[in-house]
CSV table of C-alpha atoms in Angstrom, one decimal:
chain,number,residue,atom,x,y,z
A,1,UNK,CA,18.9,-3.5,-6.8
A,2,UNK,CA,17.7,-3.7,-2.8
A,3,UNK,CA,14.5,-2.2,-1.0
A,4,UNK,CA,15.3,-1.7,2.7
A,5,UNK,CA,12.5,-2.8,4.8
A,6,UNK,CA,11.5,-2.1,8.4
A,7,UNK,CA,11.0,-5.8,9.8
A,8,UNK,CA,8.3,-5.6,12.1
A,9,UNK,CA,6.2,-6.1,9.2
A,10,UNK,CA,2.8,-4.8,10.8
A,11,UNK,CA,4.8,-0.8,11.2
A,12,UNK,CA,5.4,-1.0,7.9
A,13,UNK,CA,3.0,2.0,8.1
A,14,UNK,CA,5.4,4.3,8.7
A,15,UNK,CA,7.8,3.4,5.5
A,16,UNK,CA,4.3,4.3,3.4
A,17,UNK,CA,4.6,8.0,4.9
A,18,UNK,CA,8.4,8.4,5.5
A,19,UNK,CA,8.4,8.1,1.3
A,20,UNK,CA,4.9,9.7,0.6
A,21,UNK,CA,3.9,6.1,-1.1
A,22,UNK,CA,0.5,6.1,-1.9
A,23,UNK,CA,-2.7,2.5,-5.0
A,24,UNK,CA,-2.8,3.9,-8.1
A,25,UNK,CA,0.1,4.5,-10.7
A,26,UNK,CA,0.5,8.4,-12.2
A,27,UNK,CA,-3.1,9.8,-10.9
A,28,UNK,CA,-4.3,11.9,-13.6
A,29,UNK,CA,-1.4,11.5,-16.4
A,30,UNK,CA,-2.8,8.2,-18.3
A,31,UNK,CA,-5.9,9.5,-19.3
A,32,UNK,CA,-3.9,12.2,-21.2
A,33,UNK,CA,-3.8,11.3,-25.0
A,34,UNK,CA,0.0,12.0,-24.9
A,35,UNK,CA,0.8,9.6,-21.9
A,36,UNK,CA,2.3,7.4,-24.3
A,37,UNK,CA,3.7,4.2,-22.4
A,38,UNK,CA,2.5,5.2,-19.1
A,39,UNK,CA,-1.4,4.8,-20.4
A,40,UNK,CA,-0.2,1.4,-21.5
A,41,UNK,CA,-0.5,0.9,-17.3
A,42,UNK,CA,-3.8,1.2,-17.5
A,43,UNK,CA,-4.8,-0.4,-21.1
A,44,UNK,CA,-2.9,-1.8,-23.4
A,45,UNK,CA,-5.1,-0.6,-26.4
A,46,UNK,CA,-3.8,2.9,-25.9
A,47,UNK,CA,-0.4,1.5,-27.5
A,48,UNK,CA,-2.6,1.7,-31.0
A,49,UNK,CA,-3.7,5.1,-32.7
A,50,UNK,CA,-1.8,7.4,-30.5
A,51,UNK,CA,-0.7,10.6,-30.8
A,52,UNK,CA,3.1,9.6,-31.4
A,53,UNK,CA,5.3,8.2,-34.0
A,54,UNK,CA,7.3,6.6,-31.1
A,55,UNK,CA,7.4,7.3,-27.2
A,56,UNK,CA,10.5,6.3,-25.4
A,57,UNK,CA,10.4,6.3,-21.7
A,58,UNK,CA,13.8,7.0,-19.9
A,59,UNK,CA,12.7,6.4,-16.2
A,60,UNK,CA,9.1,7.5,-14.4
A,61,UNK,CA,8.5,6.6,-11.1
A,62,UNK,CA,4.9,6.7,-8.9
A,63,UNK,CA,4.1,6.1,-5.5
A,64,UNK,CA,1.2,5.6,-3.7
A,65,UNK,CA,0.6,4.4,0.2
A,66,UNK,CA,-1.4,5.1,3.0
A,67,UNK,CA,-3.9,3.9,5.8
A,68,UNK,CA,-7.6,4.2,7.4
A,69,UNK,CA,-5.5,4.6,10.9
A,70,UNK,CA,-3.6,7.4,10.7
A,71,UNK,CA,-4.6,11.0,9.7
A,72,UNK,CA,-2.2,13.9,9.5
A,73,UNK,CA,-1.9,17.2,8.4
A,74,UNK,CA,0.7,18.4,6.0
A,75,UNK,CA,0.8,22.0,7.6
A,76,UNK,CA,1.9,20.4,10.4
A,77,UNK,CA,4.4,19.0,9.1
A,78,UNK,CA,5.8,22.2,7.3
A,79,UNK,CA,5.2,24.3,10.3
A,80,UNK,CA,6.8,22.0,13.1
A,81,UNK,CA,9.6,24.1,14.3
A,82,UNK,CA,10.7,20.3,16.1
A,83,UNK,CA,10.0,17.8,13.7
A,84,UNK,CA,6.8,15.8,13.0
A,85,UNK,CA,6.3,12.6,15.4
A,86,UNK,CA,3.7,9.9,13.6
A,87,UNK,CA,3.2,8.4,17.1
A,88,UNK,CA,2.4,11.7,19.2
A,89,UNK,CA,1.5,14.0,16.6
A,90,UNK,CA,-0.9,12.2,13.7
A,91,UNK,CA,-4.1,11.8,14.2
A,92,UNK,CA,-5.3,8.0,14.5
A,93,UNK,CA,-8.8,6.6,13.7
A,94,UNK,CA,-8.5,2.7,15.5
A,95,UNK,CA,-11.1,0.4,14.1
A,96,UNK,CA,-11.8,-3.4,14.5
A,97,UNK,CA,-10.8,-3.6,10.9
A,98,UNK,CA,-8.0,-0.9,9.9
A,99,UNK,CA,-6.0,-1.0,6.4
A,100,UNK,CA,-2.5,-0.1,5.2
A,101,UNK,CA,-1.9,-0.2,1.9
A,102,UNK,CA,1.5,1.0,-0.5
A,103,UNK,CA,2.3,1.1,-4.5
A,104,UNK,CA,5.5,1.9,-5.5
A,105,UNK,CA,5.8,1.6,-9.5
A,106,UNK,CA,8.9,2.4,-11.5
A,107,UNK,CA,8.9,2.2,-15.1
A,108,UNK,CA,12.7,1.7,-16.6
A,109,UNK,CA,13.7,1.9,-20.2
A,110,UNK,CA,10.4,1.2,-22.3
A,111,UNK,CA,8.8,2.3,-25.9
A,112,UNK,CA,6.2,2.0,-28.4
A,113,UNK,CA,6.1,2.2,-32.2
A,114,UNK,CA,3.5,2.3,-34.8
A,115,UNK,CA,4.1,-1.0,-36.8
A,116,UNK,CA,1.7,-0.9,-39.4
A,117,UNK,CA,-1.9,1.2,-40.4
A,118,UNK,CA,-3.4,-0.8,-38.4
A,119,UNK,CA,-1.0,-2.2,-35.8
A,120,UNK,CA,1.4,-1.2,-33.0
A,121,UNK,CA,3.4,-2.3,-30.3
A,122,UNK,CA,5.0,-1.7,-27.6
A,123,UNK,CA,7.9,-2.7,-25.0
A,124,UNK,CA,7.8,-2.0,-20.9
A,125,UNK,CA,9.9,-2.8,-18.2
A,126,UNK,CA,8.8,-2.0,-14.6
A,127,UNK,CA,10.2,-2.8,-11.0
A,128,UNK,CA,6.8,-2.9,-8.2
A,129,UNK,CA,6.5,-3.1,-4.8
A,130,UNK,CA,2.9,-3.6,-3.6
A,131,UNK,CA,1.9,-4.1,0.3
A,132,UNK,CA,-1.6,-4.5,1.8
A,133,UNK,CA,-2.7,-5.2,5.6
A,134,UNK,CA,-6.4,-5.8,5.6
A,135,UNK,CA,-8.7,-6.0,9.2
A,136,UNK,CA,-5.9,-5.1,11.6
A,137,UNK,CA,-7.4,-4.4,15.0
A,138,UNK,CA,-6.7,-0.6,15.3
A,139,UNK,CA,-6.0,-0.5,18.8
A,140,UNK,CA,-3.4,-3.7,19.0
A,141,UNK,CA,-1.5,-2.4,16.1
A,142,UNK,CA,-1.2,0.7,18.3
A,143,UNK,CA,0.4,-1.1,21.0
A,144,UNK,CA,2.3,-3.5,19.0
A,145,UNK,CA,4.0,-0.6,17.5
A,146,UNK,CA,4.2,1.2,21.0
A,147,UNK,CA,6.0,-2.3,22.2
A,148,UNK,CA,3.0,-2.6,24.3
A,149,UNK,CA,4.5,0.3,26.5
A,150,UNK,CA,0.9,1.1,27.8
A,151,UNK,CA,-0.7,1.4,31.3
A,152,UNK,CA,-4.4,0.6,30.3
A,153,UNK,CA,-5.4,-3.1,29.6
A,154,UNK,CA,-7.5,-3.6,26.3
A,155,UNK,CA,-9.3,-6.0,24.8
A,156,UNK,CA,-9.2,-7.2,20.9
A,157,UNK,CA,-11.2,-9.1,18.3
A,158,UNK,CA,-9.8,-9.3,15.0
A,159,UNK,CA,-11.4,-11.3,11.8
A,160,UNK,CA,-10.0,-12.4,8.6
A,161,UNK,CA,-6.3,-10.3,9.5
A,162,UNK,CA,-4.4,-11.0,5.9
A,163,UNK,CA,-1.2,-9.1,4.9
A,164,UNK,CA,1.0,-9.3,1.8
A,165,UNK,CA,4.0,-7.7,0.7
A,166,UNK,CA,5.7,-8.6,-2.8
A,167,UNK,CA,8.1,-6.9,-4.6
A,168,UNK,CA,9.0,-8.5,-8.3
A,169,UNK,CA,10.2,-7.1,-11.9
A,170,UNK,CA,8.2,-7.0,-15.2
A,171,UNK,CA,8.8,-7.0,-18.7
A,172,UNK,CA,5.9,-6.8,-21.0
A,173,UNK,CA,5.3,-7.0,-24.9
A,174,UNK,CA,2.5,-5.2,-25.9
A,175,UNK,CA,0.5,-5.2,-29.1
A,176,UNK,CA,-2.1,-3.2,-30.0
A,177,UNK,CA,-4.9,-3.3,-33.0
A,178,UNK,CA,-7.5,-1.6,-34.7
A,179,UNK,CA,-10.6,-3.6,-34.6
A,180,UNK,CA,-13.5,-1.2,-36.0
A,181,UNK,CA,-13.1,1.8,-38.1
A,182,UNK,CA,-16.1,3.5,-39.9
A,183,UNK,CA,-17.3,6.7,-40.7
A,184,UNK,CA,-18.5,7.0,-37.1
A,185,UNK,CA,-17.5,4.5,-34.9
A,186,UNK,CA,-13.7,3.3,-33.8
A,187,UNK,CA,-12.8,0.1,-31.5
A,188,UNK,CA,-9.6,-1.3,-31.4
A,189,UNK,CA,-8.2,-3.7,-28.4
A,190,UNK,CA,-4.7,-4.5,-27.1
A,191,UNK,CA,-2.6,-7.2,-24.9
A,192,UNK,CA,-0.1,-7.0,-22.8
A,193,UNK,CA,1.9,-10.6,-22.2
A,194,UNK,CA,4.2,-10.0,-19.0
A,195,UNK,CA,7.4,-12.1,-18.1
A,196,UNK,CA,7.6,-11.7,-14.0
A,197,UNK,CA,10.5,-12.1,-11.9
A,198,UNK,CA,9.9,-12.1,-8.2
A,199,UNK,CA,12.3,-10.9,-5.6
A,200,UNK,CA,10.6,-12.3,-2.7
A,201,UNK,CA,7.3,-12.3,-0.6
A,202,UNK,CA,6.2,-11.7,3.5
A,203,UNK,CA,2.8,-13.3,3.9
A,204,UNK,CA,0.3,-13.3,7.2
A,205,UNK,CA,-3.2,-14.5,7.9
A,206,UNK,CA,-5.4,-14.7,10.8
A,207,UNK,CA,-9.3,-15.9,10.2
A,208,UNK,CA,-9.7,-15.1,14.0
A,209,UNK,CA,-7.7,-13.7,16.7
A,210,UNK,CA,-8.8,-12.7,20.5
A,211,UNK,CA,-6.5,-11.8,23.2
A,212,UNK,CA,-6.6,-9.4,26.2
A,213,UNK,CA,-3.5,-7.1,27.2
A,214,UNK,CA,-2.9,-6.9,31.4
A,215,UNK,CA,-1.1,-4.0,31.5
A,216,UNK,CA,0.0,-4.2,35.5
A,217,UNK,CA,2.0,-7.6,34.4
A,218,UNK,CA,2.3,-6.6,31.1
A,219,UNK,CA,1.1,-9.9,29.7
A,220,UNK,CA,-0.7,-10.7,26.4
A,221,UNK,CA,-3.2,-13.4,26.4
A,222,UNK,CA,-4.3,-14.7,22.6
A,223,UNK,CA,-6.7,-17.2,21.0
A,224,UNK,CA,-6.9,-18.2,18.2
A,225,UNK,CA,-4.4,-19.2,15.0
A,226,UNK,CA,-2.1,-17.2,12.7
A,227,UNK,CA,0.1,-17.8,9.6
A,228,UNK,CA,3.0,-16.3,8.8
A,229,UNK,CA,5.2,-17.3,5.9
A,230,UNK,CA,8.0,-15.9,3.4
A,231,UNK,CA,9.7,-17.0,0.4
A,232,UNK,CA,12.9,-19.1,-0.1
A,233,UNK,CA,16.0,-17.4,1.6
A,234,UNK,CA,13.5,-14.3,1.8
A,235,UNK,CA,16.0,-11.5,4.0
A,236,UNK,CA,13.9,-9.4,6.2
A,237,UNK,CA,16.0,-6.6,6.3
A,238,UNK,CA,15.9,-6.4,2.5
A,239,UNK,CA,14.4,-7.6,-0.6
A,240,UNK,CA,17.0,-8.2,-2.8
A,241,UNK,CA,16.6,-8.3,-6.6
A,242,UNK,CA,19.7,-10.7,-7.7
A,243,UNK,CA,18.0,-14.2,-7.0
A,244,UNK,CA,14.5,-13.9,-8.7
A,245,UNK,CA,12.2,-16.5,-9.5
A,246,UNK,CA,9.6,-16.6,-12.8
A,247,UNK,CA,5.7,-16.2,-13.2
A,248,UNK,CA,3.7,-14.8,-16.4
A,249,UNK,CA,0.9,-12.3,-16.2
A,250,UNK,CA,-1.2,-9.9,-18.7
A,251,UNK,CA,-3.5,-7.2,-19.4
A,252,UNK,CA,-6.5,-6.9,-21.7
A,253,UNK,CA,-7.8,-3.6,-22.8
A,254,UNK,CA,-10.6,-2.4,-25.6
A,255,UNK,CA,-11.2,1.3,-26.2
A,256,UNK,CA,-14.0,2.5,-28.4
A,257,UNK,CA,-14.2,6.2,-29.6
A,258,UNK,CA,-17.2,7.9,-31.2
A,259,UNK,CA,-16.3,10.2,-34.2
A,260,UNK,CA,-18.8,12.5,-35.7
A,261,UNK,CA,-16.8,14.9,-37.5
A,262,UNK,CA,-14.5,12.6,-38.9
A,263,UNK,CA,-12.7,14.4,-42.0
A,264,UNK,CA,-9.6,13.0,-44.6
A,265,UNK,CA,-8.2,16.2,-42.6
A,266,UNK,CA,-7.5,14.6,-39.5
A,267,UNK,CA,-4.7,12.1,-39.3
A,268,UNK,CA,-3.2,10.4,-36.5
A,269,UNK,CA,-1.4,13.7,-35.0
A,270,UNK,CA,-5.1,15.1,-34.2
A,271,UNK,CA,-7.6,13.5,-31.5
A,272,UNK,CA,-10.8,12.7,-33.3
A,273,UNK,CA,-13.6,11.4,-31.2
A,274,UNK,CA,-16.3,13.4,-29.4
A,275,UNK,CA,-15.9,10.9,-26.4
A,276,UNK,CA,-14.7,7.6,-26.0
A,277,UNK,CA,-14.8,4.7,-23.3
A,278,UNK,CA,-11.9,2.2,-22.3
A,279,UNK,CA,-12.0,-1.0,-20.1
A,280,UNK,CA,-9.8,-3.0,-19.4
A,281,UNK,CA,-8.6,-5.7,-16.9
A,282,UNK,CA,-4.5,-5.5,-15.6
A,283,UNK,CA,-2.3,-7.6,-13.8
A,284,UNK,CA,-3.7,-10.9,-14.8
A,285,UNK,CA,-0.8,-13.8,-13.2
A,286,UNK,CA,1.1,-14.5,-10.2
A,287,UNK,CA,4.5,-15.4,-9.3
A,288,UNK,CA,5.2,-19.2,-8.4
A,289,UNK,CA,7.6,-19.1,-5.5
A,290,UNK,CA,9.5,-22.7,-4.8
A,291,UNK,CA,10.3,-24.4,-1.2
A,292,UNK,CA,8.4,-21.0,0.6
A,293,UNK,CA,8.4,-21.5,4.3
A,294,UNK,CA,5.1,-21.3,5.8
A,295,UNK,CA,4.5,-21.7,10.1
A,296,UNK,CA,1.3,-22.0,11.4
A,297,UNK,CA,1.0,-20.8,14.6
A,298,UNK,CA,-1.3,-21.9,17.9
A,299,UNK,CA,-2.0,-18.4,19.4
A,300,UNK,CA,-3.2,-20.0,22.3
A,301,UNK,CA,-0.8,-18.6,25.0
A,302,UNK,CA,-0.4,-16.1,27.4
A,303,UNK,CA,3.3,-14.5,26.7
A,304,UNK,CA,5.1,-11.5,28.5
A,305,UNK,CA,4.6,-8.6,25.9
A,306,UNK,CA,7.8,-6.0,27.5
A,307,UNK,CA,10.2,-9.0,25.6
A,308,UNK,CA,8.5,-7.5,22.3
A,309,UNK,CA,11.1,-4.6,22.7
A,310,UNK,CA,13.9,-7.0,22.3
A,311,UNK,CA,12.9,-8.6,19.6
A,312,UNK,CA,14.5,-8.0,16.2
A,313,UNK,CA,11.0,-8.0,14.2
A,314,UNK,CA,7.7,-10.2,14.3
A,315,UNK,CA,9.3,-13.7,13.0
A,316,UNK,CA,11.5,-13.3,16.1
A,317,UNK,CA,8.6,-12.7,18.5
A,318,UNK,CA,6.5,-15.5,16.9
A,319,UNK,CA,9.3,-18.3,17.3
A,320,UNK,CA,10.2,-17.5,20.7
A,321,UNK,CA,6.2,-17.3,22.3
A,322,UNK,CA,4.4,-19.8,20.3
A,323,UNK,CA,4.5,-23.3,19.2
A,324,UNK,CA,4.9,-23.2,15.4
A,325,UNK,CA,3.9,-25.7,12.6
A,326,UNK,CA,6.4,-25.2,9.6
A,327,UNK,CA,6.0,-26.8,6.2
A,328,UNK,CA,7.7,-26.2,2.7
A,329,UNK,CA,5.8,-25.4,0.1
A,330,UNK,CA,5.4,-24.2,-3.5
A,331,UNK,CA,3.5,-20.7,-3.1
A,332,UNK,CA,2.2,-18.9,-5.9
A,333,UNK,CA,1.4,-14.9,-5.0
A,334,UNK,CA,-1.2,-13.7,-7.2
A,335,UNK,CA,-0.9,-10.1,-9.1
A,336,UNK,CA,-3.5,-6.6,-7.9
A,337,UNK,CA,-5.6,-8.1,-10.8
A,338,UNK,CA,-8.4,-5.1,-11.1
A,339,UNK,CA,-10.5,-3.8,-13.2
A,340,UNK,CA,-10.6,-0.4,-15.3
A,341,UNK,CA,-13.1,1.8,-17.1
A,342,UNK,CA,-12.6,5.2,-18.5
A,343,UNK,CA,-15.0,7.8,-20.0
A,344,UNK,CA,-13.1,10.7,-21.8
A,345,UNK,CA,-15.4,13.6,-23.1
A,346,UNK,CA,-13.9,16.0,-25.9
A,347,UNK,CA,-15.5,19.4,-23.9
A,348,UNK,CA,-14.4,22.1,-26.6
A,349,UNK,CA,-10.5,22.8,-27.9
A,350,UNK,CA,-8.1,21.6,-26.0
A,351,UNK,CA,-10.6,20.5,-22.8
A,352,UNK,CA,-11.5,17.3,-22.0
A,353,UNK,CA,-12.8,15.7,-18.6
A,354,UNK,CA,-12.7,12.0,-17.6
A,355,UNK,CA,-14.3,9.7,-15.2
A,356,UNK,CA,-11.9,6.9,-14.3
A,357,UNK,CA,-12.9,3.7,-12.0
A,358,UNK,CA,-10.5,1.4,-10.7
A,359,UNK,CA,-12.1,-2.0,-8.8
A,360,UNK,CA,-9.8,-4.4,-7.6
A,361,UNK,CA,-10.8,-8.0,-8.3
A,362,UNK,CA,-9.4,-9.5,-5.2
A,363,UNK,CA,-11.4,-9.6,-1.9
A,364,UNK,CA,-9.4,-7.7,1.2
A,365,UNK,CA,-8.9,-11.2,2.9
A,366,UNK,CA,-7.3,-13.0,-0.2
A,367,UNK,CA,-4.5,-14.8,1.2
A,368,UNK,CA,-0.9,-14.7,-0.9
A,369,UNK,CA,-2.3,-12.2,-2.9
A,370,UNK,CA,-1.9,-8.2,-3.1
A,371,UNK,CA,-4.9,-5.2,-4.2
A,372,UNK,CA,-5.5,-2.2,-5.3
A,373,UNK,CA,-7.4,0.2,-3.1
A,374,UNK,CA,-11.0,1.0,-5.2
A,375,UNK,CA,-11.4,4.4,-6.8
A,376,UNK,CA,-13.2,7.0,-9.1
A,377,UNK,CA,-11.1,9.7,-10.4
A,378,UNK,CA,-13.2,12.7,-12.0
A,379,UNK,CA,-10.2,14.6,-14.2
A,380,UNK,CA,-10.5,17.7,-16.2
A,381,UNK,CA,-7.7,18.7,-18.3
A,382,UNK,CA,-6.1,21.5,-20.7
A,383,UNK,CA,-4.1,19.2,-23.5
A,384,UNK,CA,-1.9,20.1,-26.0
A,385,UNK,CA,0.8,18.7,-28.1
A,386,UNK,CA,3.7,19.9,-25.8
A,387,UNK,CA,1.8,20.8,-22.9
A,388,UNK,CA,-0.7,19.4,-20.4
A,389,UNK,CA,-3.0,20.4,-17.1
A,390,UNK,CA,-5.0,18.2,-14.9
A,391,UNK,CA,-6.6,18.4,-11.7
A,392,UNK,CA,-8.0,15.2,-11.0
A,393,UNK,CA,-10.5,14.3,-8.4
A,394,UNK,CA,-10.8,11.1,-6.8
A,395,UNK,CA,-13.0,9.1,-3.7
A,396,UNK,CA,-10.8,6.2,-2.4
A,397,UNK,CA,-11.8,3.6,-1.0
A,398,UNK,CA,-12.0,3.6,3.0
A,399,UNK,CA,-13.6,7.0,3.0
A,400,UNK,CA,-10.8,9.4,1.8
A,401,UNK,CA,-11.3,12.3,-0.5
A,402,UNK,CA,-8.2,13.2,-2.6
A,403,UNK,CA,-7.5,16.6,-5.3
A,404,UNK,CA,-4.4,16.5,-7.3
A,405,UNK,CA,-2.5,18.8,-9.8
A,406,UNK,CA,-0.2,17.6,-12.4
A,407,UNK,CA,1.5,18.5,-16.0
A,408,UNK,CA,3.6,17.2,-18.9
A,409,UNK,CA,5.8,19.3,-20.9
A,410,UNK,CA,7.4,17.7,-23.3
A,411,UNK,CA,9.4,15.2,-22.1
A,412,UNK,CA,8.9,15.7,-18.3
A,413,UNK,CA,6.0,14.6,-16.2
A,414,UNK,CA,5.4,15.6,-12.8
A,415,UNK,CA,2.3,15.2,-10.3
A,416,UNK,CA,0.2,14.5,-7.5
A,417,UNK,CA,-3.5,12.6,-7.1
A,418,UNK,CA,-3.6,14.5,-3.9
A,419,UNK,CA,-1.5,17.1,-3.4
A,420,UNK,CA,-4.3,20.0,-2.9
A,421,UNK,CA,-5.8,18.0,-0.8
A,422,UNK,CA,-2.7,17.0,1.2
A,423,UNK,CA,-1.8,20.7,1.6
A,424,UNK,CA,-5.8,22.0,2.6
A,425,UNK,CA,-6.8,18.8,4.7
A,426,UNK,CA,-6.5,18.5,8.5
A,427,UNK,CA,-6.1,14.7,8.4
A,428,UNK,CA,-5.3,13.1,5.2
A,429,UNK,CA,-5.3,9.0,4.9
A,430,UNK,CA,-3.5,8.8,1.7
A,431,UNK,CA,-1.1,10.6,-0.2
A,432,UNK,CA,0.8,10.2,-3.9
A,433,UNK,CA,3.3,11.3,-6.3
A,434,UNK,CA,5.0,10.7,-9.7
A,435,UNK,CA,7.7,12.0,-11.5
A,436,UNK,CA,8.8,11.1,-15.3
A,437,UNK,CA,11.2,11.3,-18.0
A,438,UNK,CA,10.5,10.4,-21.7
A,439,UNK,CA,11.7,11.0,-25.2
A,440,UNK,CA,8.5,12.0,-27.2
A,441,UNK,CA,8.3,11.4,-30.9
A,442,UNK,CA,5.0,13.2,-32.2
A,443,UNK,CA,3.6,12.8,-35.1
């Protein structure tokens, strides 16, 4: 299996739209009580006590990308009689410190399985692709992407510049188990322990970086030092997924429910809490890459900046304008590790509404590492046995407002986190979407 990549790893922007990538996986579905392994995602405890004798997931895949730089308007897109152009025609919000940030998730062949009264487990397989540039100066990204075709000199000041892409396969055991159970009260917890295959990492970090751009001799002028690394044999062009190397991770999750209408009438077919609350923490690990290559780079240079059109990507430019400090190394790429808290409330029927949090637990400037972007999801839903609606709600982090629509039936999935808002908004930072296909064993 290959991923194509554009290699002039800071446009990587663009692949983020081009797809409709957006950080979190299946907005609105895994708060559902018939999610099944996709809840798994988000805590592992949700493989005990669910609503299923087994759930067997065929393929689902979510995406999730965006940036604080760029703004556009899905109208526009629809309504362009000659196409929509991200350079002339998106709106774009330069800052000192500007993000870009993608989550592409797909879940293979997976399932779960009661194994007991008071145990289950589970089985997932997943292939991920995160990227995250954190405190890119808005306006040299601009003309680094432009190939610095600009008649206006500018002046730049960038701090603590870290970027990470990392694509690697999973496959996770999962075991679930009931902890509490009384008259009123329910708590039962869950694991996840995750074998990790990594398919290769781009790295790049800058704790400071000044420079001034003469645009009459078309000449960048830089202080300051950067590092720029990649795995073993790591092809720009494409991450392949035929030579992987190993790492372990896990998730921890606790859910306790409050019952207080428990009856020997309701079994485990029928939801039976008045509200519950779930935390978790995901994606504890990281990938140990051998014999990485990692240059670090004296920016101290003034270099003619019209060659950057003839360079084949940002390596290429680096190696032939500044003097470079390679070493050979063992890198280890940490995992989005993050934390996760639910609140479900039983409204009346079949209505429930849920506050979700999601906090990253790495810092933007983490070095080798990947994040999720922070978020609060507010999700009302209609949910049956063969049929659920949500509309969830969420604040993102860097200021972006997102309203989303999904459903299951049956065995299909399909959704959005922000498709409303795509679709009404004028300029839109982040966008999302999932898709999945399961076989559903109720009980």
């Amino acid at each position: 299996m290959k991923i194509q990549f554009s290699t002039k790893l800071l446009c990587l922007f663009i692949l983020a739209y081009a797809l409709n990538l957006n950080a979190q996986s299946y907005v609105g579905n895994t708060v559902d009580n018939y999610a099944g392994i996709q809840s798994l995602i988000s805590n592992p405890s949700n493989v005990f006590d669910s609503r299923f004798k087994a759930d067997i997931n065929l393929l689902s895949v979510s995406a999730f990308g965006g940036s604080d730089y760029f703004g556009i308007s899905v109208s526009d897109i629809i309504n362009s009689d000659e196409g929509f152009d991200f350079e002339t025609d998106a709106e774009k919000f330069p800052t000192d410190a500007n993000h870009f940030f993608v989550n592409a998730d797909i879940l293979g062949p997976s399932f779960m399985f009661n194994l007991s009264p008071k145990s289950s487990v589970g089985f997932v397989t997943r292939v991920r692709t995160l990227m995250n540039i954190n405190n890119i100066n808005g306006e040299l990204f601009e003309n680094f992407s432009e190939d610095f075709d600009s008649d206006e000199d500018f002046n730049f000041n960038q701090e603590n510049l870290s970027g990470t892409i990392h694509a690697w396969a999973e496959i996770g055991l999962v075991y679930g188990r009931q902890i509490v159970n009384t008259e009123k009260h329910f708590l039962k917890a869950g694991a996840t322990l995750k074998y990790l295959q990594g398919a290769g990492s781009i790295y790049i970090n800058s704790p400071n970086l000044t420079g001034n751009y003469d645009a009459a001799n078309e000449t960048l002028t830089t202080t300051g030092q950067l590092i720029y690394g990649t795995s073993e044999d790591f092809d720009n062009d494409d991450i392949n997924f035929e030579n992987l190397t190993q790492g372990f991770g896990a998730d921890i999750g606790f859910t306790y429910e409050f019952r207080p209408t428990t009856t020997d009438s309701l079994t485990r077919k029928h939801n039976k809490y008045k509200f519950k609350i779930g935390a978790s923490i995901t994606d504890i690990g990281s990938v140990n890459y051998k014999d990485a290559s990692v240059t670090t780079y004296n920016m101290n240079a003034t270099v003619d900046a019209s060659t950057l059109e003839d360079e084949e990507d940002i390596e290429a430019f680096l190696e032939n304008n500044y003097t470079g400090t390679e070493s050979i190394v063992n890198q280890k790429i940490k995992l989005p590790t993050a934390f996760h808290l639910l609140v479900d409330y039983h409204l009346a029927g079949k209505l429930y509404v849920s506050l979700q949090g999601n906090m990253s637990l790495v810092k933007d400037n983490s070095m080798f590492a990947n994040s999720i972007i922070n978020s609060a999801t507010l999700s009302p839903r209609l949910e049956t046995k063969w049929f659920s609606l949500y509309s969830p709600v969420s604040m993102r982090q860097y200021g972006d407002f997102a309203w989303g629509a999904g459903m299951r039936l049956g065995p299909l999935m399909v959704g959005s986190g922000s498709i409303i808002s795509n679709l009404i908004s004028e300029s839109t930072k982040t966008t999302d979407i999932y898709l999945g296909l399961k076989i559903p064993l109720y009980q």
